[in-house]
Amino acid sequence: MTTHDTEKTAAAPSFVEFVAIVAMLMALTALSVDIMLPALPAIDDYFAIADDNDRQLVVTAYMLGFAAGQPLYGPLSDRFGRKPMLMIGLVIFVLASLGTLFAESYEWLLLLRAAQGIGSASPRVVGLAVVRDRFGGRDMARVMSFVMMIFVTLPMIAPALGSGVLLLGSWHMVFLLLLVVGVAIALWMQVRLPETRPVDQREPLSLRWLGHALKQTVTTRETLGYTIAVAFIFGPLLGYINSAQQIFIDVFDLGHLFPLFFAIIAAALALAAFINGRLVVRVGMRPLAHFALVAFVAIAAVHACIILFVDAVPSIWLFSGLIAANLFCFGVMMPNFNAMAMEPLGEIAGTAASFVGAITTAGGAVFGWYVGHLYDGTLVPLVVGYLVLGGIAFLIVLYTERGRLFQPHHAPPH
């Protein structure tokens, strides 16, 4: 295991707790998005939204705030340390969650959702930077895979959790739960997360240093290429999340079974994370990720052909199986793509994490909103979106690797 010099205390968390800490930091966003899905019709009714597709802005506003906040926390965490910036972000998230309980208009709710996203950008950036502080190469990819195993558990259960909370009251109860979760995570981090950015490694914060860090980030071929690729591959996933409630209820008439099917499909992410965590150290990031990318595009092509030329509304089991297969590929790609983007930039991990996170989130949010907003009562926009955006991601990776796919850059450990 490759480690960097970090602050060591007798109460430092074990490897298992460290993985759990990072997973919860990153899972806060997944929970904040997916727990909303069952509440969207109630929010729609409460604010009398004219266009049903506009309810998806509850997700998109959060993701855009999430993207906008990330460039702030990375450089600041490189300069002032990981933990102070983490706590500031969590406080913003908690205050914004409190504000949503009193939102009097849909516009105010969207602004507060964006503020939630700005706050939760800190846990995402700091979590990734903390992992890079302590690990590198395949070890980093392995840790990220274990993180994702926990990370994807919340998306699996979040819609069901949201449905359960709605039984207790109005959609405000969902935001109240997010408030409680934010406070609990903040307390846990304050007590158990050590500082992983030693004082002697902190650079003075200046425009010159920021310019140097940004230049190093955008001129590193692997970082830039895989960052843009993730943005395109993230788009279909957010498009699915945006329109899932409408598709499963309007197209397939699942009613209250929607959270169950959503959880079953999301289980593919957990399976992918487990398999990737077991194989990545031995096989390598690139062979696994490139195979998953090729498979993602192939599965999307098959699905599109079925929808367009065979059966516009296939069985729920066929649709769910193909979407789950795509999510499995996504679950293999994401930790490896992120690790490959971050690996060359260990000395500026916070700034690099900000750049990678901001671009991937903003791109994914815009592409996902576009795919979701095209929903017209059919499966065509979603399935074609998977194929087109996945195909563009494949071309970007092919260019980044100069046409040489599946080639590992690190020798397996002996």
Short mmCIF file of C-alpha atoms in Angstrom, two decimals:
data_model
loop_
_atom_site.label_atom_id
_atom_site.label_comp_id
_atom_site.label_asym_id
_atom_site.label_seq_id
_atom_site.Cartn_x
_atom_site.Cartn_y
_atom_site.Cartn_z
CA MET A 1 0.00 0.00 0.00
CA THR A 2 1.39 3.38 -1.05
CA THR A 3 1.01 6.09 1.55
CA HIS A 4 2.08 9.64 2.00
CA ASP A 5 3.19 11.25 5.19
CA THR A 6 0.05 12.26 7.02
CA GLU A 7 -0.88 13.35 10.45
CA LYS A 8 -0.76 10.34 12.76
CA THR A 9 -2.59 10.16 16.01
CA ALA A 10 -3.44 7.33 18.36
CA ALA A 11 -7.09 7.83 17.49
CA ALA A 12 -6.57 7.75 13.72
CA PRO A 13 -9.34 5.80 11.98
CA SER A 14 -8.71 2.25 10.78
CA PHE A 15 -8.71 1.46 7.07
CA VAL A 16 -12.33 0.31 7.29
CA GLU A 17 -13.45 3.47 9.07
CA PHE A 18 -11.41 5.61 6.68
CA VAL A 19 -13.23 4.03 3.72
CA ALA A 20 -16.56 4.56 5.51
CA ILE A 21 -15.71 8.22 6.18
CA VAL A 22 -14.81 8.95 2.56
CA ALA A 23 -17.84 7.00 1.34
CA MET A 24 -20.21 9.03 3.51
CA LEU A 25 -18.64 12.29 2.35
CA MET A 26 -19.19 11.35 -1.28
CA ALA A 27 -22.55 9.66 -0.67
CA LEU A 28 -24.06 12.85 0.71
CA THR A 29 -24.66 14.06 -2.84
CA ALA A 30 -26.17 10.75 -4.00
CA LEU A 31 -28.52 10.79 -1.02
CA SER A 32 -29.45 14.44 -1.59
CA VAL A 33 -30.39 13.67 -5.20
CA ASP A 34 -32.06 10.27 -5.10
CA ILE A 35 -34.11 10.79 -1.95
CA MET A 36 -35.87 13.61 -3.83
CA LEU A 37 -37.28 11.42 -6.59
CA PRO A 38 -40.46 10.21 -4.84
CA ALA A 39 -41.10 13.76 -3.61
CA LEU A 40 -41.02 15.39 -7.06
CA PRO A 41 -44.78 14.95 -7.76
CA ALA A 42 -45.63 16.43 -4.36
CA ILE A 43 -43.30 19.39 -4.97
CA ASP A 44 -44.87 19.77 -8.42
CA ASP A 45 -48.36 19.92 -6.90
CA TYR A 46 -47.36 22.21 -4.01
CA PHE A 47 -45.86 24.88 -6.28
CA ALA A 48 -48.22 24.25 -9.24
CA ILE A 49 -45.35 23.82 -11.72
CA ALA A 50 -46.60 24.32 -15.27
CA ASP A 51 -44.41 21.76 -17.06
CA ASP A 52 -44.01 18.36 -15.38
CA ASN A 53 -40.47 18.05 -16.79
CA ASP A 54 -39.50 21.20 -14.89
CA ARG A 55 -39.74 19.26 -11.63
CA GLN A 56 -36.41 17.74 -12.69
CA LEU A 57 -34.80 21.11 -11.93
CA VAL A 58 -34.84 20.09 -8.26
CA VAL A 59 -32.08 17.67 -9.24
CA THR A 60 -30.38 19.87 -11.84
CA ALA A 61 -30.18 22.97 -9.59
CA TYR A 62 -28.46 20.91 -6.91
CA MET A 63 -25.97 19.45 -9.38
CA LEU A 64 -25.13 22.86 -10.86
CA GLY A 65 -24.49 24.25 -7.38
CA PHE A 66 -22.42 21.16 -6.67
CA ALA A 67 -20.33 21.87 -9.77
CA ALA A 68 -19.96 25.59 -9.00
CA GLY A 69 -18.73 24.98 -5.46
CA GLN A 70 -15.97 22.54 -6.26
CA PRO A 71 -13.40 24.98 -7.73
CA LEU A 72 -13.49 26.89 -4.43
CA TYR A 73 -12.75 24.12 -1.98
CA GLY A 74 -9.84 22.41 -3.72
CA PRO A 75 -7.32 25.27 -3.78
CA LEU A 76 -8.44 26.40 -0.34
CA SER A 77 -7.95 22.88 1.06
CA ASP A 78 -4.47 22.74 -0.49
CA ARG A 79 -3.65 26.00 1.29
CA PHE A 80 -5.49 25.80 4.60
CA GLY A 81 -5.94 22.05 5.06
CA ARG A 82 -8.65 19.54 4.26
CA LYS A 83 -10.64 19.63 7.48
CA PRO A 84 -11.43 23.38 7.75
CA MET A 85 -12.80 23.46 4.21
CA LEU A 86 -14.80 20.29 4.84
CA MET A 87 -16.49 21.75 7.89
CA ILE A 88 -17.31 25.03 6.11
CA GLY A 89 -19.02 23.12 3.31
CA LEU A 90 -21.01 20.97 5.72
CA VAL A 91 -22.22 24.07 7.59
CA ILE A 92 -23.42 25.59 4.30
CA PHE A 93 -25.24 22.35 3.47
CA VAL A 94 -26.94 22.26 6.86
CA LEU A 95 -28.04 25.92 6.68
CA ALA A 96 -29.37 25.50 3.14
CA SER A 97 -31.27 22.37 4.21
CA LEU A 98 -32.81 24.37 7.03
CA GLY A 99 -33.81 27.10 4.57
CA THR A 100 -35.65 24.67 2.29
CA LEU A 101 -38.13 24.00 5.08
CA PHE A 102 -39.36 27.58 4.72
CA ALA A 103 -39.19 28.05 0.93
CA GLU A 104 -42.29 29.97 -0.21
CA SER A 105 -41.77 29.66 -3.96
CA TYR A 106 -40.33 27.14 -6.39
CA GLU A 107 -37.65 29.63 -7.39
CA TRP A 108 -36.50 29.96 -3.78
CA LEU A 109 -36.48 26.20 -3.40
CA LEU A 110 -34.24 25.88 -6.47
CA LEU A 111 -31.86 28.54 -5.13
CA LEU A 112 -31.63 26.71 -1.82
CA ARG A 113 -31.07 23.41 -3.65
CA ALA A 114 -28.18 25.09 -5.47
CA ALA A 115 -26.85 26.26 -2.09
CA GLN A 116 -27.09 22.69 -0.82
CA GLY A 117 -25.03 21.64 -3.81
CA ILE A 118 -22.42 24.33 -3.14
CA GLY A 119 -22.11 23.07 0.43
CA SER A 120 -21.89 19.39 -0.48
CA ALA A 121 -19.17 20.14 -3.04
CA SER A 122 -16.76 20.35 -0.11
CA PRO A 123 -17.23 16.74 1.07
CA ARG A 124 -16.79 15.52 -2.51
CA VAL A 125 -13.58 17.47 -3.16
CA VAL A 126 -12.08 16.92 0.26
CA GLY A 127 -12.98 13.23 0.25
CA LEU A 128 -11.21 12.66 -3.07
CA ALA A 129 -8.20 14.78 -2.01
CA VAL A 130 -7.89 12.88 1.29
CA VAL A 131 -7.77 9.58 -0.60
CA ARG A 132 -5.10 11.00 -2.93
CA ASP A 133 -3.16 12.28 0.11
CA ARG A 134 -2.91 8.74 1.43
CA PHE A 135 -2.91 6.51 -1.66
CA GLY A 136 -1.73 6.43 -5.26
CA GLY A 137 -1.99 4.30 -8.42
CA ARG A 138 -3.90 1.03 -8.19
CA ASP A 139 -4.20 1.37 -4.43
CA MET A 140 -6.15 4.56 -4.94
CA ALA A 141 -8.44 2.84 -7.44
CA ARG A 142 -8.92 -0.02 -4.97
CA VAL A 143 -9.86 2.36 -2.17
CA MET A 144 -12.24 4.22 -4.47
CA SER A 145 -13.90 0.94 -5.41
CA PHE A 146 -14.53 0.09 -1.75
CA VAL A 147 -15.77 3.65 -1.23
CA MET A 148 -18.17 3.22 -4.13
CA MET A 149 -19.53 -0.02 -2.63
CA ILE A 150 -20.80 2.01 0.31
CA PHE A 151 -21.50 5.06 -1.84
CA VAL A 152 -23.98 3.19 -4.06
CA THR A 153 -25.88 1.66 -1.16
CA LEU A 154 -27.60 4.98 -0.46
CA PRO A 155 -28.84 5.48 -4.04
CA MET A 156 -30.29 1.97 -3.85
CA ILE A 157 -32.35 2.71 -0.76
CA ALA A 158 -32.78 6.49 -1.05
CA PRO A 159 -36.02 6.48 -3.10
CA ALA A 160 -37.57 3.95 -0.74
CA LEU A 161 -36.36 6.04 2.19
CA GLY A 162 -37.89 9.12 0.57
CA SER A 163 -41.19 7.28 0.05
CA GLY A 164 -41.18 6.20 3.68
CA VAL A 165 -40.53 9.72 4.91
CA LEU A 166 -43.41 11.02 2.78
CA LEU A 167 -45.73 8.70 4.68
CA LEU A 168 -44.94 10.73 7.79
CA GLY A 169 -45.78 14.10 6.28
CA SER A 170 -45.20 16.49 3.39
CA TRP A 171 -42.19 16.78 1.11
CA HIS A 172 -40.66 19.10 3.73
CA MET A 173 -39.89 15.98 5.79
CA VAL A 174 -37.40 14.84 3.14
CA PHE A 175 -35.43 18.05 3.56
CA LEU A 176 -35.64 17.72 7.32
CA LEU A 177 -34.00 14.30 7.01
CA LEU A 178 -31.20 15.80 4.91
CA LEU A 179 -30.70 18.40 7.62
CA VAL A 180 -30.31 15.70 10.27
CA VAL A 181 -27.93 13.67 8.08
CA GLY A 182 -25.79 16.75 7.42
CA VAL A 183 -25.46 17.48 11.12
CA ALA A 184 -24.59 13.84 11.89
CA ILE A 185 -21.87 13.72 9.21
CA ALA A 186 -20.40 17.03 10.40
CA LEU A 187 -20.11 15.72 13.96
CA TRP A 188 -18.53 12.45 12.78
CA MET A 189 -15.96 14.25 10.63
CA GLN A 190 -15.08 16.70 13.39
CA VAL A 191 -14.36 13.90 15.85
CA ARG A 192 -12.80 11.19 13.65
CA LEU A 193 -11.27 12.60 10.48
CA PRO A 194 -7.60 13.59 10.86
CA GLU A 195 -5.95 16.31 8.80
CA THR A 196 -4.13 14.70 5.85
CA ARG A 197 -2.52 17.85 4.41
CA PRO A 198 0.56 18.57 6.58
CA VAL A 199 1.40 22.22 7.19
CA ASP A 200 4.77 21.91 5.47
CA GLN A 201 3.05 20.83 2.22
CA ARG A 202 0.65 23.77 2.06
CA GLU A 203 1.38 26.33 -0.63
CA PRO A 204 0.68 30.06 -0.18
CA LEU A 205 -2.60 30.92 -1.86
CA SER A 206 -1.88 33.34 -4.70
CA LEU A 207 -3.07 33.95 -8.23
CA ARG A 208 0.33 32.87 -9.49
CA TRP A 209 0.13 29.54 -7.66
CA LEU A 210 -3.48 29.00 -8.72
CA GLY A 211 -2.54 29.73 -12.31
CA HIS A 212 0.33 27.27 -12.12
CA ALA A 213 -1.89 24.57 -10.58
CA LEU A 214 -4.64 25.13 -13.13
CA LYS A 215 -2.16 25.07 -16.00
CA GLN A 216 -0.65 21.83 -14.71
CA THR A 217 -4.12 20.33 -14.46
CA VAL A 218 -5.44 21.30 -17.89
CA THR A 219 -2.19 20.49 -19.70
CA THR A 220 -1.92 16.98 -18.27
CA ARG A 221 -3.31 14.82 -21.06
CA GLU A 222 -4.67 12.02 -18.86
CA THR A 223 -6.32 14.41 -16.42
CA LEU A 224 -8.04 16.51 -19.06
CA GLY A 225 -9.05 13.57 -21.26
CA TYR A 226 -10.55 11.41 -18.56
CA THR A 227 -12.24 14.40 -16.91
CA ILE A 228 -14.09 15.26 -20.11
CA ALA A 229 -14.90 11.60 -20.75
CA VAL A 230 -16.44 11.26 -17.29
CA ALA A 231 -18.59 14.35 -17.94
CA PHE A 232 -20.08 12.69 -21.02
CA ILE A 233 -20.51 9.29 -19.39
CA PHE A 234 -22.07 10.91 -16.29
CA GLY A 235 -24.73 12.59 -18.45
CA PRO A 236 -26.74 9.42 -19.23
CA LEU A 237 -26.77 8.44 -15.55
CA LEU A 238 -28.17 11.82 -14.50
CA GLY A 239 -30.61 11.69 -17.40
CA TYR A 240 -31.84 8.37 -16.04
CA ILE A 241 -32.12 9.76 -12.50
CA ASN A 242 -33.96 12.86 -13.74
CA SER A 243 -36.60 10.93 -15.65
CA ALA A 244 -36.69 7.62 -13.72
CA GLN A 245 -39.77 8.51 -11.67
CA GLN A 246 -41.70 9.50 -14.80
CA ILE A 247 -40.53 6.50 -16.84
CA PHE A 248 -41.30 3.85 -14.25
CA ILE A 249 -44.68 5.31 -13.35
CA ASP A 250 -45.91 6.76 -16.68
CA VAL A 251 -44.44 4.24 -19.15
CA PHE A 252 -44.38 1.05 -17.07
CA ASP A 253 -47.18 1.91 -14.61
CA LEU A 254 -45.23 0.62 -11.59
CA GLY A 255 -46.81 2.94 -9.04
CA HIS A 256 -45.45 2.29 -5.56
CA LEU A 257 -43.05 -0.37 -6.92
CA PHE A 258 -40.86 2.38 -8.42
CA PRO A 259 -38.41 2.50 -5.45
CA LEU A 260 -38.04 -1.30 -5.56
CA PHE A 261 -37.10 -1.41 -9.23
CA PHE A 262 -34.83 1.61 -8.81
CA ALA A 263 -33.01 -0.20 -6.00
CA ILE A 264 -32.70 -3.45 -7.96
CA ILE A 265 -31.16 -1.63 -10.92
CA ALA A 266 -28.85 0.41 -8.69
CA ALA A 267 -27.53 -2.83 -7.16
CA ALA A 268 -25.51 -3.21 -10.37
CA LEU A 269 -23.34 -0.33 -9.16
CA ALA A 270 -22.54 -2.13 -5.92
CA LEU A 271 -21.69 -5.32 -7.79
CA ALA A 272 -19.41 -3.37 -10.15
CA ALA A 273 -17.63 -1.68 -7.27
CA PHE A 274 -17.05 -5.03 -5.53
CA ILE A 275 -15.69 -6.72 -8.66
CA ASN A 276 -13.53 -3.73 -9.57
CA GLY A 277 -12.09 -3.59 -6.06
CA ARG A 278 -11.12 -7.26 -6.28
CA LEU A 279 -9.59 -7.06 -9.77
CA VAL A 280 -8.09 -3.61 -10.23
CA VAL A 281 -4.81 -4.20 -8.37
CA ARG A 282 -4.14 -7.38 -10.35
CA VAL A 283 -5.52 -6.42 -13.76
CA GLY A 284 -5.01 -2.66 -13.83
CA MET A 285 -7.21 0.40 -14.15
CA ARG A 286 -7.05 0.82 -17.90
CA PRO A 287 -7.90 -2.72 -19.04
CA LEU A 288 -10.93 -2.81 -16.74
CA ALA A 289 -12.14 0.72 -17.47
CA HIS A 290 -11.66 0.49 -21.23
CA PHE A 291 -13.47 -2.85 -21.42
CA ALA A 292 -16.34 -1.35 -19.41
CA LEU A 293 -16.51 1.66 -21.74
CA VAL A 294 -16.68 -0.50 -24.87
CA ALA A 295 -19.34 -2.67 -23.23
CA PHE A 296 -21.31 0.43 -22.18
CA VAL A 297 -21.54 1.66 -25.77
CA ALA A 298 -22.36 -1.81 -27.12
CA ILE A 299 -25.18 -2.34 -24.59
CA ALA A 300 -26.60 1.11 -25.33
CA ALA A 301 -26.52 0.34 -29.08
CA VAL A 302 -28.43 -2.92 -28.56
CA HIS A 303 -30.97 -1.16 -26.35
CA ALA A 304 -31.47 1.63 -28.89
CA CYS A 305 -32.01 -0.87 -31.70
CA ILE A 306 -34.65 -2.68 -29.65
CA ILE A 307 -36.50 0.53 -28.76
CA LEU A 308 -36.33 2.04 -32.25
CA PHE A 309 -36.87 -1.00 -34.45
CA VAL A 310 -38.37 -3.87 -32.44
CA ASP A 311 -40.52 -2.78 -29.49
CA ALA A 312 -40.94 0.83 -28.35
CA VAL A 313 -42.00 -0.38 -24.89
CA PRO A 314 -40.19 -3.65 -24.10
CA SER A 315 -40.89 -5.59 -20.94
CA ILE A 316 -39.90 -3.91 -17.69
CA TRP A 317 -37.46 -6.76 -17.10
CA LEU A 318 -35.62 -6.27 -20.39
CA PHE A 319 -35.46 -2.50 -19.92
CA SER A 320 -34.27 -2.86 -16.32
CA GLY A 321 -31.71 -5.51 -17.26
CA LEU A 322 -30.13 -3.38 -19.98
CA ILE A 323 -30.09 -0.24 -17.83
CA ALA A 324 -28.56 -2.28 -14.98
CA ALA A 325 -25.89 -3.59 -17.38
CA ASN A 326 -25.07 -0.01 -18.35
CA LEU A 327 -24.88 0.99 -14.68
CA PHE A 328 -22.55 -1.94 -14.01
CA CYS A 329 -20.20 -0.63 -16.70
CA PHE A 330 -20.51 2.86 -15.25
CA GLY A 331 -19.61 1.49 -11.81
CA VAL A 332 -16.41 -0.01 -13.20
CA MET A 333 -15.45 3.10 -15.18
CA MET A 334 -15.99 5.81 -12.59
CA PRO A 335 -13.45 4.91 -9.86
CA ASN A 336 -10.83 4.05 -12.48
CA PHE A 337 -11.43 7.11 -14.66
CA ASN A 338 -11.29 9.37 -11.59
CA ALA A 339 -8.14 7.67 -10.31
CA MET A 340 -6.45 7.99 -13.72
CA ALA A 341 -7.40 11.66 -13.89
CA MET A 342 -6.05 12.35 -10.39
CA GLU A 343 -2.94 10.16 -10.37
CA PRO A 344 -0.48 12.55 -12.08
CA LEU A 345 -1.37 15.46 -9.77
CA GLY A 346 -0.65 14.28 -6.24
CA GLU A 347 1.08 17.53 -5.23
CA ILE A 348 -2.01 19.60 -6.05
CA ALA A 349 -4.62 16.98 -5.23
CA GLY A 350 -7.16 19.44 -3.85
CA THR A 351 -7.05 21.75 -6.86
CA ALA A 352 -7.07 18.76 -9.21
CA ALA A 353 -10.06 17.26 -7.42
CA SER A 354 -11.85 20.61 -7.78
CA PHE A 355 -11.22 20.76 -11.50
CA VAL A 356 -12.13 17.14 -12.13
CA GLY A 357 -15.25 17.37 -9.99
CA ALA A 358 -16.46 20.70 -11.39
CA ILE A 359 -16.12 19.69 -15.04
CA THR A 360 -17.57 16.21 -14.62
CA THR A 361 -20.48 17.42 -12.50
CA ALA A 362 -21.33 20.48 -14.60
CA GLY A 363 -21.07 18.50 -17.82
CA GLY A 364 -23.05 15.60 -16.43
CA ALA A 365 -25.71 17.94 -15.01
CA VAL A 366 -26.19 19.76 -18.33
CA PHE A 367 -26.19 16.58 -20.43
CA GLY A 368 -28.41 14.82 -17.90
CA TRP A 369 -30.86 17.72 -17.80
CA TYR A 370 -31.04 17.80 -21.59
CA VAL A 371 -31.69 14.05 -21.83
CA GLY A 372 -34.25 14.19 -19.03
CA HIS A 373 -35.97 17.30 -20.37
CA LEU A 374 -36.48 15.58 -23.72
CA TYR A 375 -38.68 13.00 -22.01
CA ASP A 376 -41.85 12.75 -24.12
CA GLY A 377 -43.60 9.75 -22.62
CA THR A 378 -41.32 7.28 -24.47
CA LEU A 379 -37.98 5.60 -23.79
CA VAL A 380 -36.30 7.02 -26.90
CA PRO A 381 -34.63 10.14 -25.41
CA LEU A 382 -33.05 8.20 -22.55
CA VAL A 383 -31.81 5.22 -24.55
CA VAL A 384 -30.49 7.29 -27.46
CA GLY A 385 -28.86 9.60 -24.92
CA TYR A 386 -26.96 6.64 -23.48
CA LEU A 387 -25.71 5.68 -26.93
CA VAL A 388 -24.72 9.15 -28.16
CA LEU A 389 -23.03 10.37 -24.97
CA GLY A 390 -21.35 7.00 -24.39
CA GLY A 391 -20.03 7.03 -27.95
CA ILE A 392 -18.55 10.52 -27.51
CA ALA A 393 -16.87 9.40 -24.27
CA PHE A 394 -15.34 6.45 -26.13
CA LEU A 395 -13.87 8.73 -28.80
CA ILE A 396 -12.41 11.03 -26.13
CA VAL A 397 -10.73 8.13 -24.32
CA LEU A 398 -9.44 6.77 -27.61
CA TYR A 399 -7.87 10.17 -28.34
CA THR A 400 -6.49 10.50 -24.80
CA GLU A 401 -4.76 7.11 -25.03
CA ARG A 402 -3.53 7.84 -28.58
CA GLY A 403 -5.51 4.89 -29.91
CA ARG A 404 -3.94 2.35 -27.51
CA LEU A 405 -6.66 0.97 -25.27
CA PHE A 406 -6.47 -1.79 -22.65
CA GLN A 407 -2.75 -1.15 -21.92
CA PRO A 408 -1.86 -1.03 -18.19
CA HIS A 409 0.56 1.70 -17.10
CA HIS A 410 1.60 0.04 -13.84
CA ALA A 411 3.04 -3.41 -13.22
CA PRO A 412 0.91 -5.60 -10.93
CA PRO A 413 2.30 -6.05 -7.41
CA HIS A 414 4.34 -9.17 -6.71
#
